[in-house]
Amino acid sequence: MNSAKKEKVVVIGGGVAGLTAGIYALLSGFEAEIYEKNAIPGGECIGWNRKGFHIDNCIHWLTGTKKGTELYEVWKKVGALSDDTQYAPIDAFFSSSYNGQSVTLWNDLKRTEKELIEISPEDEAEIKKFIEYVEYSKQCIFPAGKPMEMWGIKDYIQMGASMKDFPKVMKEFGNISLEDYSKRFKSPLLQRMICDYLPKEYCAYSFLVSYATMADGNGGVPMGASLQMSLRMEKRFKELGGVICYNKGASRIVIEGKKATGVEFEDGSFANADYVIPTVDTHVLFNRLISKDYMPKELKVAYDEPKKYPSISGFQVAYAVSKDFRAEGETTFIEIEPLTVGKRTFTRMYVKTYGYDPVCVNGDRQVIQTCISQDDEDFGFWKDLSSEEYTKVKDALVCEVTKRIEKEFPQLKENMEFLDAWTPLTYERYCNAYHGSYMSFVTTPYGKQMKLKGQLKGIENLYLAGQWTNSPGGLPVAVASGKFAIQRLLKKQHRDINI
Ligand SMILES: Cc1cc2nc3c(=O)[nH]c(=O)nc-3n(C[C@H](O)[C@H](O)[C@H](O)COP(=O)(O)OP(=O)(O)OC[C@H]3O[C@@H](n4cnc5c(N)ncnc54)[C@H](O)[C@@H]3O)c2cc1C
């Protein structure tokens, strides 16, 4: 850039994608302003306090904590991680219990293999195959160097060489749901284990990749909890000279001809812009901020076919319990008496203990949480309730959840202090999340993976970011999308994209 006055990038949304776009804009010599509808940064990557306890509500694993990966460099650049970051001492993905037996998916794959075979010798061949394919899945490293449309032959060759076994995983597990995959195991416990962590509609490979990420040491949980990570990113943004405005909900992106000239806010104010980067949910973008006519075809298809492109939220409850309490592992799934939440009935539920992080401990008590997954139809159930009915249903469910946890863990009787409960409507209210979904569309065997190009036909200076640009979303997609938006802008200006 040669003019004295810097060009201004206006970012809508102060979540992980928005903070990242803002930071990379500043590093590339632009002015940057972020407008966020809430009073704090972080979006979905936050936590809050209740009754003297901190409820952490995001990071179960953070892909990109392994030094040397491209994503690690991005997390470092945005101030989320540093070489000194401490990680929670968690040595397993999760545990599953059924009928008095338990299994754990340890980060140590050999140990897992041995223990699973001991539990279910008749599944030995399938267990060995599972472990072998999780090992292959370690090669699936999130590419965060630059957007794929900027890749050259060398990049593809490099990727091919580093992921040489991963096509086997996609061939075997890319087209089968977790529910169907679970049927390959004879043990009812292992069948449940396969479907416990991710919704059963997910493509099976997602589960293998998630486990591999943990097992490879690339999915740590930074100590200090999720909100602290977002605050570190906000600090980096401000230190670089960025301006972040809170309680500023955008109501419209002003388009003149083929240019976005600025953003109007709910309070009637306006910010002019040379470039606009919306990082909000795409449903909000195309239904409220700009005309639906700009919506890419593949997104329309996804919204029209929720069975093929489901979105997932949760009904969650947090308690304070004695710090000594630990279930089988940090995250343990249990069998429960049938419980109807939303439109569906569940027989599995998890308990996650947070005692590993002093932020979630107060005196001799720690936070525990549970989450029961909720889909598009469940969201409709919550949405149809009046506000009195909503409170009544929520309170009644909390009692039912408490009873089930106490039944499984009798030592918690009289020991559980209710802290908070929240639903898909909470995510809709707080982040404008489509159907309360805190990830993007679920990748099922019946739909295509969402991969938006990052620009819209008909608007020259608007660059998309946020987890909805690339399913299944999550923190790695959010952070990379913020960086990619700036790289696309730089490319348009014929500038170096190596940032
Ligand atoms: C319970 C839970 C567990 C999770 N676990 C993990 C995990 O273990 N690993 C993982 O990778 N991911 C996890 N995620 C997902 C992760 O939090 C999200 O993928 C990520 O934070 C999305 O970032 P984003 O910036 O794309 O979107 P968001 O965080 O949704 O940010 C968008 C921002 O835009 C703001 N906004 C919306 N509308 C407007 C408007 N009109 N004007 C101004 N601002 C607006 C919102 O308030 C929000 O701050 C979890 C999420 C939850 C809730």
XYZ file of C-alpha atoms and ligand atoms in Angstrom:
552
model
C 0.000 0.000 0.000
C 1.433 3.352 -0.893
C -1.136 5.900 0.312
C -0.603 7.630 3.662
C -4.116 6.834 4.787
C -4.599 3.220 5.626
C -7.536 1.314 4.186
C -10.073 0.165 6.758
C -11.292 -3.372 7.307
C -14.558 -3.639 9.234
C -15.155 -7.023 10.841
C -18.619 -8.062 12.034
C -18.452 -10.386 15.041
C -15.830 -10.614 17.778
C -15.585 -14.400 18.040
C -12.460 -16.382 17.188
C -12.865 -15.798 13.426
C -13.486 -12.063 13.831
C -10.590 -11.501 16.230
C -8.321 -13.451 13.874
C -9.394 -11.478 10.807
C -8.818 -8.263 12.763
C -5.340 -9.298 13.884
C -4.225 -10.401 10.412
C -5.671 -7.198 8.908
C -3.534 -5.122 11.289
C -0.470 -7.267 10.612
C -1.022 -6.600 6.906
C -1.069 -2.836 7.338
C -4.815 -2.136 7.378
C -6.820 -0.301 9.995
C -9.198 -2.732 11.661
C -12.444 -2.296 13.567
C -14.428 -5.169 15.035
C -18.118 -4.776 15.884
C -19.583 -7.316 18.298
C -23.176 -7.502 19.493
C -22.246 -8.825 22.946
C -20.420 -7.113 25.792
C -17.362 -9.388 25.650
C -15.269 -11.083 22.933
C -15.190 -14.787 22.132
C -18.603 -15.590 20.673
C -19.043 -19.336 21.205
C -15.582 -19.601 22.761
C -16.404 -18.366 26.238
C -17.414 -19.262 29.783
C -19.258 -17.469 32.568
C -19.470 -17.324 36.345
C -22.270 -18.648 38.546
C -22.362 -18.801 42.336
C -18.600 -18.368 42.619
C -17.771 -20.951 39.922
C -16.530 -20.577 36.365
C -18.465 -22.566 33.788
C -16.174 -23.224 30.833
C -18.260 -23.654 27.718
C -16.109 -24.458 24.755
C -12.755 -26.153 24.412
C -12.960 -29.936 24.801
C -9.997 -30.177 22.502
C -8.176 -27.512 20.532
C -6.835 -28.778 17.240
C -3.448 -27.206 16.514
C -1.695 -27.417 19.873
C 1.147 -29.474 18.396
C 4.245 -27.410 17.762
C 5.406 -27.420 14.149
C 1.932 -27.567 12.591
C 0.646 -24.657 10.481
C -2.325 -24.257 12.772
C -0.113 -23.950 15.848
C 1.646 -21.021 14.168
C -1.713 -19.352 13.549
C -2.835 -19.833 17.176
C 0.481 -18.309 18.253
C 0.246 -15.371 15.889
C -3.201 -14.426 17.200
C -2.020 -14.693 20.803
C -4.243 -17.654 21.716
C -1.282 -19.931 22.468
C 2.387 -19.418 23.196
C 5.303 -21.815 23.599
C 4.720 -21.508 27.372
C 1.023 -22.426 27.323
C 0.167 -25.077 29.893
C -2.280 -27.800 28.896
C -4.686 -29.796 31.038
C -3.261 -33.142 32.138
C -5.898 -35.158 30.284
C -4.674 -38.533 29.044
C -7.770 -39.839 27.320
C -10.408 -38.801 24.795
C -13.320 -40.155 26.865
C -14.670 -43.201 28.694
C -17.909 -45.117 28.158
C -19.739 -47.277 30.691
C -22.498 -49.822 30.210
C -23.793 -52.651 32.322
C -21.070 -52.379 34.946
C -18.224 -52.312 32.395
C -16.153 -49.357 31.184
C -13.764 -48.621 28.356
C -11.485 -45.665 27.827
C -10.060 -44.249 24.616
C -6.605 -43.391 25.921
C -4.261 -41.060 24.102
C -1.966 -44.085 24.138
C -3.418 -46.137 21.268
C -1.602 -49.348 22.224
C -3.122 -49.211 25.687
C -6.578 -48.644 24.196
C -6.169 -51.581 21.833
C -5.126 -53.897 24.631
C -7.941 -52.872 26.940
C -10.649 -52.982 24.289
C -9.609 -56.492 23.262
C -9.661 -57.588 26.915
C -13.211 -56.265 27.213
C -14.412 -57.771 23.935
C -12.140 -60.491 22.504
C -14.763 -61.358 19.887
C -14.238 -57.887 18.374
C -10.455 -58.215 18.145
C -10.214 -57.861 14.366
C -12.504 -54.809 14.295
C -10.674 -53.223 17.257
C -7.287 -53.687 15.582
C -8.643 -52.144 12.423
C -10.079 -49.204 14.395
C -6.713 -48.507 16.033
C -4.844 -48.900 12.742
C -7.150 -46.373 11.059
C -6.944 -43.930 13.970
C -3.162 -44.142 13.542
C -3.578 -43.280 9.820
C -5.905 -40.436 10.805
C -3.053 -38.725 12.653
C -1.893 -37.717 9.169
C -4.987 -35.569 8.740
C -3.443 -32.281 9.821
C -5.531 -29.144 9.360
C -3.961 -27.045 6.556
C -3.778 -23.426 7.749
C -1.084 -21.999 5.478
C -3.361 -20.475 2.850
C -6.787 -21.027 1.266
C -6.879 -24.098 -0.980
C -7.657 -22.121 -4.130
C -4.176 -20.605 -3.716
C -2.466 -23.977 -3.550
C -0.002 -24.895 -6.270
C 1.118 -28.313 -7.471
C 3.902 -28.340 -4.872
C 1.378 -27.922 -2.058
C -0.709 -30.822 -3.315
C 2.350 -33.047 -3.697
C 3.450 -32.183 -0.179
C 0.014 -32.906 1.215
C -0.195 -36.174 -0.700
C 3.156 -37.282 0.740
C 2.307 -36.343 4.325
C -1.162 -37.918 4.175
C -0.366 -41.007 2.166
C -2.471 -43.389 4.298
C -5.372 -41.039 4.951
C -7.225 -41.878 1.688
C -7.637 -45.389 3.167
C -9.551 -43.813 6.072
C -11.812 -41.869 3.731
C -12.419 -44.938 1.578
C -13.392 -47.061 4.565
C -15.058 -44.465 6.837
C -15.930 -41.503 4.602
C -19.302 -42.837 3.582
C -20.647 -44.529 6.640
C -22.432 -42.981 9.612
C -21.243 -43.649 13.144
C -24.468 -45.518 13.820
C -23.833 -47.945 10.947
C -20.165 -48.261 11.854
C -21.020 -49.165 15.460
C -22.906 -52.231 14.217
C -19.620 -53.797 13.081
C -18.818 -54.372 16.776
C -20.482 -57.203 18.681
C -20.005 -55.769 22.164
C -22.943 -53.546 23.221
C -20.434 -51.430 25.190
C -18.221 -50.809 22.138
C -21.284 -50.086 20.010
C -22.239 -47.385 22.479
C -18.677 -46.063 22.692
C -18.598 -45.459 18.922
C -21.803 -43.394 19.044
C -21.211 -41.635 22.367
C -19.048 -38.646 21.511
C -20.345 -37.290 18.214
C -23.950 -37.377 16.982
C -24.592 -40.765 15.381
C -25.357 -39.156 11.987
C -21.746 -37.941 11.668
C -19.503 -39.591 9.076
C -17.428 -42.157 10.949
C -14.138 -40.658 9.751
C -14.840 -37.484 11.819
C -14.717 -39.590 14.968
C -11.468 -41.280 13.975
C -9.863 -37.934 13.114
C -11.033 -36.394 16.410
C -9.565 -39.257 18.416
C -6.365 -39.182 16.344
C -5.975 -35.472 17.058
C -6.026 -36.169 20.792
C -3.821 -39.247 20.485
C -1.280 -37.294 18.437
C -0.902 -34.557 21.055
C -2.491 -32.069 18.670
C -5.711 -31.526 20.635
C -4.696 -30.116 24.004
C -6.922 -28.106 26.331
C -5.178 -24.855 27.308
C -5.329 -24.202 31.042
C -7.309 -21.127 32.048
C -10.426 -22.135 30.049
C -11.993 -20.888 26.814
C -12.872 -17.303 27.733
C -9.277 -16.622 28.753
C -8.119 -17.742 25.315
C -10.539 -15.339 23.629
C -9.372 -12.555 25.940
C -5.750 -13.228 24.975
C -6.730 -12.796 21.340
C -8.597 -9.570 22.122
C -5.473 -8.295 23.923
C -3.311 -9.072 20.874
C -5.779 -7.257 18.614
C -5.792 -4.154 20.816
C -2.020 -4.163 21.272
C -1.648 -4.054 17.491
C -3.846 -0.950 17.418
C -7.240 -2.485 16.625
C -10.534 -0.986 17.752
C -13.214 -3.317 19.109
C -16.713 -2.004 19.811
C -19.057 -4.030 22.018
C -22.857 -4.013 22.272
C -22.881 -3.082 18.589
C -25.176 -5.398 16.664
C -24.922 -4.962 12.907
C -28.286 -4.615 11.183
C -27.224 -4.174 7.542
C -24.203 -4.194 5.284
C -24.628 -1.292 2.902
C -23.961 -2.313 -0.692
C -23.629 0.308 -3.407
C -23.225 -1.154 -6.871
C -20.672 -3.915 -6.429
C -19.154 -2.496 -3.262
C -19.867 -2.817 0.434
C -19.425 0.739 1.663
C -20.047 0.204 5.364
C -22.150 -1.310 8.096
C -25.285 -0.009 9.795
C -25.945 -0.905 13.410
C -29.051 -1.564 15.458
C -28.516 1.715 17.357
C -28.752 3.634 14.062
C -25.024 4.387 13.756
C -22.871 3.611 10.724
C -19.237 2.617 10.142
C -17.725 3.198 6.737
C -15.441 0.507 5.342
C -13.033 -0.183 2.529
C -13.483 -3.899 3.154
C -16.108 -5.815 5.132
C -15.539 -9.198 6.731
C -18.714 -10.713 8.195
C -17.877 -13.600 10.541
C -21.424 -14.131 11.779
C -23.524 -17.189 11.188
C -24.312 -17.367 7.443
C -28.026 -17.628 8.246
C -27.855 -14.206 9.883
C -25.708 -12.829 7.090
C -28.084 -13.750 4.280
C -31.327 -13.188 6.139
C -30.562 -9.955 7.945
C -27.375 -8.243 6.809
C -27.459 -8.630 3.035
C -29.956 -9.861 0.475
C -30.552 -13.600 0.205
C -29.854 -13.209 -3.515
C -26.143 -13.292 -2.696
C -26.405 -16.681 -0.944
C -24.204 -19.326 -2.636
C -26.166 -22.234 -4.105
C -24.555 -24.872 -1.905
C -25.658 -23.001 1.221
C -29.254 -22.790 -0.027
C -29.258 -26.543 -0.568
C -27.992 -27.114 2.979
C -30.668 -24.924 4.598
C -33.361 -26.599 2.490
C -32.314 -30.126 3.435
C -31.713 -30.302 7.193
C -31.774 -34.108 7.173
C -28.683 -34.160 4.950
C -27.159 -31.095 6.600
C -28.169 -31.237 10.259
C -27.021 -28.730 12.834
C -26.365 -29.697 16.406
C -26.783 -27.904 19.701
C -27.184 -29.067 23.293
C -29.173 -29.029 26.506
C -26.527 -28.479 29.147
C -26.417 -28.461 32.939
C -23.570 -27.482 35.288
C -23.168 -28.337 38.969
C -20.612 -27.841 41.700
C -19.542 -31.056 43.456
C -16.729 -32.195 45.699
C -13.296 -31.773 44.103
C -12.463 -35.411 44.859
C -15.148 -36.689 42.537
C -13.934 -38.271 39.349
C -15.927 -40.618 37.142
C -14.084 -43.158 34.974
C -12.195 -40.311 33.264
C -12.592 -36.552 32.770
C -15.415 -37.262 30.320
C -17.497 -40.367 31.007
C -20.617 -41.501 29.175
C -23.183 -43.411 31.182
C -26.343 -45.377 30.448
C -29.420 -43.640 31.820
C -33.104 -44.301 32.209
C -34.743 -42.940 29.046
C -34.947 -39.158 29.147
C -36.871 -37.084 26.613
C -35.194 -33.794 25.776
C -36.727 -31.801 22.951
C -38.316 -34.246 20.503
C -36.023 -37.190 21.150
C -35.444 -39.713 23.931
C -31.927 -40.428 25.149
C -30.410 -43.364 26.992
C -26.840 -42.015 27.096
C -25.428 -38.941 28.754
C -21.995 -37.780 29.852
C -20.486 -36.284 32.948
C -17.414 -34.110 32.489
C -15.328 -33.012 35.450
C -13.403 -29.728 35.310
C -11.286 -30.142 38.446
C -8.130 -30.207 36.294
C -8.291 -26.425 35.869
C -8.071 -24.208 38.998
C -10.289 -21.681 37.158
C -13.204 -24.137 37.541
C -12.480 -24.976 41.178
C -13.595 -23.038 44.225
C -12.217 -24.247 47.550
C -12.830 -27.985 47.765
C -15.449 -27.990 44.990
C -15.259 -28.254 41.213
C -17.602 -27.792 38.281
C -19.069 -30.775 36.460
C -21.214 -30.546 33.348
C -23.363 -32.600 31.063
C -24.644 -31.994 27.532
C -27.458 -33.795 25.738
C -27.246 -33.181 22.021
C -30.129 -31.389 20.327
C -30.876 -31.319 16.603
C -32.945 -29.107 14.273
C -36.242 -30.678 15.348
C -35.372 -30.383 19.036
C -34.639 -26.714 18.413
C -38.183 -26.393 17.031
C -39.509 -27.937 20.251
C -37.768 -25.323 22.425
C -38.705 -22.518 20.068
C -42.423 -23.347 20.259
C -42.559 -23.056 24.054
C -43.911 -19.932 25.740
C -41.464 -18.320 28.154
C -43.319 -19.855 31.169
C -43.307 -23.296 29.529
C -39.619 -22.901 28.670
C -38.661 -22.294 32.308
C -40.890 -25.124 33.499
C -39.489 -27.642 31.004
C -35.917 -26.602 31.737
C -36.399 -26.902 35.523
C -38.093 -30.285 35.218
C -35.274 -31.563 33.001
C -32.644 -30.376 35.464
C -34.356 -32.526 38.163
C -34.382 -35.528 35.837
C -30.725 -35.066 34.876
C -29.735 -34.690 38.548
C -31.557 -37.914 39.465
C -29.756 -39.831 36.736
C -26.317 -38.568 37.725
C -27.021 -39.406 41.384
C -28.175 -42.883 40.412
C -24.932 -43.592 38.556
C -22.737 -41.911 41.166
C -24.429 -42.390 44.571
C -21.512 -40.584 46.267
C -22.865 -37.375 44.703
C -26.237 -37.601 46.483
C -26.836 -34.455 48.559
C -23.548 -33.165 47.133
C -24.603 -31.571 43.860
C -25.209 -27.825 43.808
C -27.033 -26.752 40.669
C -25.222 -23.879 38.914
C -26.901 -23.310 35.574
C -28.773 -24.912 32.661
C -28.904 -23.705 29.078
C -30.476 -24.790 25.813
C -30.256 -24.301 22.033
C -32.194 -21.050 22.517
C -29.334 -19.717 24.658
C -26.945 -20.020 21.704
C -29.470 -18.443 19.389
C -29.947 -15.493 21.752
C -26.281 -15.038 22.599
C -24.567 -15.597 19.240
C -27.451 -15.495 16.745
C -26.588 -19.141 16.126
C -28.729 -20.893 13.509
C -30.929 -23.439 15.334
C -28.690 -22.859 18.351
C -25.873 -24.694 16.607
C -22.420 -23.960 17.988
C -20.695 -25.854 15.192
C -21.430 -25.641 11.475
C -23.387 -28.263 9.505
C -22.712 -31.847 10.526
C -20.793 -33.766 7.864
C -23.049 -36.732 7.084
C -22.637 -39.434 4.437
C -25.657 -37.914 2.613
C -24.497 -34.332 2.124
C -21.400 -32.648 0.703
C -18.890 -30.933 2.942
C -19.623 -27.182 2.933
C -16.659 -25.263 1.521
C -17.508 -21.676 0.648
C -15.175 -19.811 -1.670
C -14.777 -16.849 0.660
C -16.201 -14.218 -1.699
C -19.684 -13.566 -3.022
C -20.631 -13.029 -6.649
C -21.537 -9.372 -7.086
C -19.672 -7.855 -4.099
C -16.033 -7.044 -4.761
C -14.784 -6.059 -1.322
C -16.550 -8.459 1.041
C -14.682 -11.495 2.368
C -16.439 -14.253 4.303
C -15.037 -15.767 7.475
C -16.393 -17.782 10.395
C -17.003 -21.431 11.085
C -19.991 -21.652 8.723
C -17.696 -21.179 5.722
C -16.400 -24.715 6.109
C -18.234 -27.610 7.757
C -18.121 -29.041 10.352
C -16.872 -25.743 11.793
C -15.141 -25.594 15.150
C -12.234 -23.509 16.382
C -9.665 -24.542 13.717
C -12.045 -23.568 10.918
C -12.897 -20.293 12.677
C -9.283 -19.210 13.194
C -8.117 -20.295 9.736
C -11.075 -18.599 8.043
C -10.122 -15.262 9.634
C -6.596 -15.557 8.266
C -7.810 -16.767 4.841
C -10.155 -13.767 4.476
C -7.178 -11.406 4.769
C -5.068 -13.538 2.412
C -7.848 -13.354 -0.202
C -7.906 -9.594 0.199
C -4.117 -9.396 -0.172
C -4.219 -11.582 -3.248
C -6.768 -9.241 -4.833
C -4.315 -6.409 -4.183
C -1.477 -8.466 -5.727
C 0.354 -8.458 -2.411
C 2.325 -11.175 -0.650
C -0.068 -13.602 1.033
C 2.562 -15.144 3.294
C 1.411 -13.662 6.574
C -20.318 -26.177 24.287
C -19.369 -25.973 23.149
C -18.305 -26.815 22.982
C -17.419 -26.631 21.924
N -16.322 -27.427 21.857
C -15.415 -27.213 20.890
C -14.200 -27.939 20.888
O -13.909 -28.710 21.793
N -13.336 -27.739 19.859
C -13.617 -26.885 18.831
O -12.806 -26.765 17.911
N -14.750 -26.156 18.828
C -15.649 -26.294 19.835
N -16.790 -25.542 19.868
C -17.116 -24.693 18.701
C -16.402 -23.346 18.725
O -16.720 -22.658 19.884
C -16.855 -22.539 17.516
O -16.616 -23.307 16.353
C -16.104 -21.223 17.332
O -15.991 -20.541 18.532
C -16.842 -20.384 16.272
O -16.166 -19.168 16.085
P -16.693 -18.106 15.033
O -15.935 -16.861 15.266
O -16.714 -18.691 13.683
O -18.242 -17.886 15.400
P -18.905 -17.254 16.716
O -18.171 -17.649 17.907
O -20.357 -17.579 16.621
O -18.687 -15.702 16.501
C -19.587 -14.885 15.802
C -19.736 -13.616 16.605
O -20.607 -12.738 15.905
C -21.449 -12.087 16.839
N -22.623 -11.624 16.135
C -23.673 -12.337 15.672
N -24.536 -11.540 15.028
C -24.011 -10.287 15.075
C -24.435 -9.028 14.583
N -25.573 -8.886 13.902
N -23.643 -7.962 14.821
C -22.466 -8.062 15.519
N -22.050 -9.236 16.014
C -22.803 -10.337 15.782
C -21.748 -13.160 17.862
O -22.190 -12.611 19.078
C -20.377 -13.844 17.975
O -19.579 -13.253 18.957
C -17.655 -25.634 20.959
C -18.708 -24.742 21.148
C -19.543 -24.899 22.246
C -20.618 -23.893 22.483
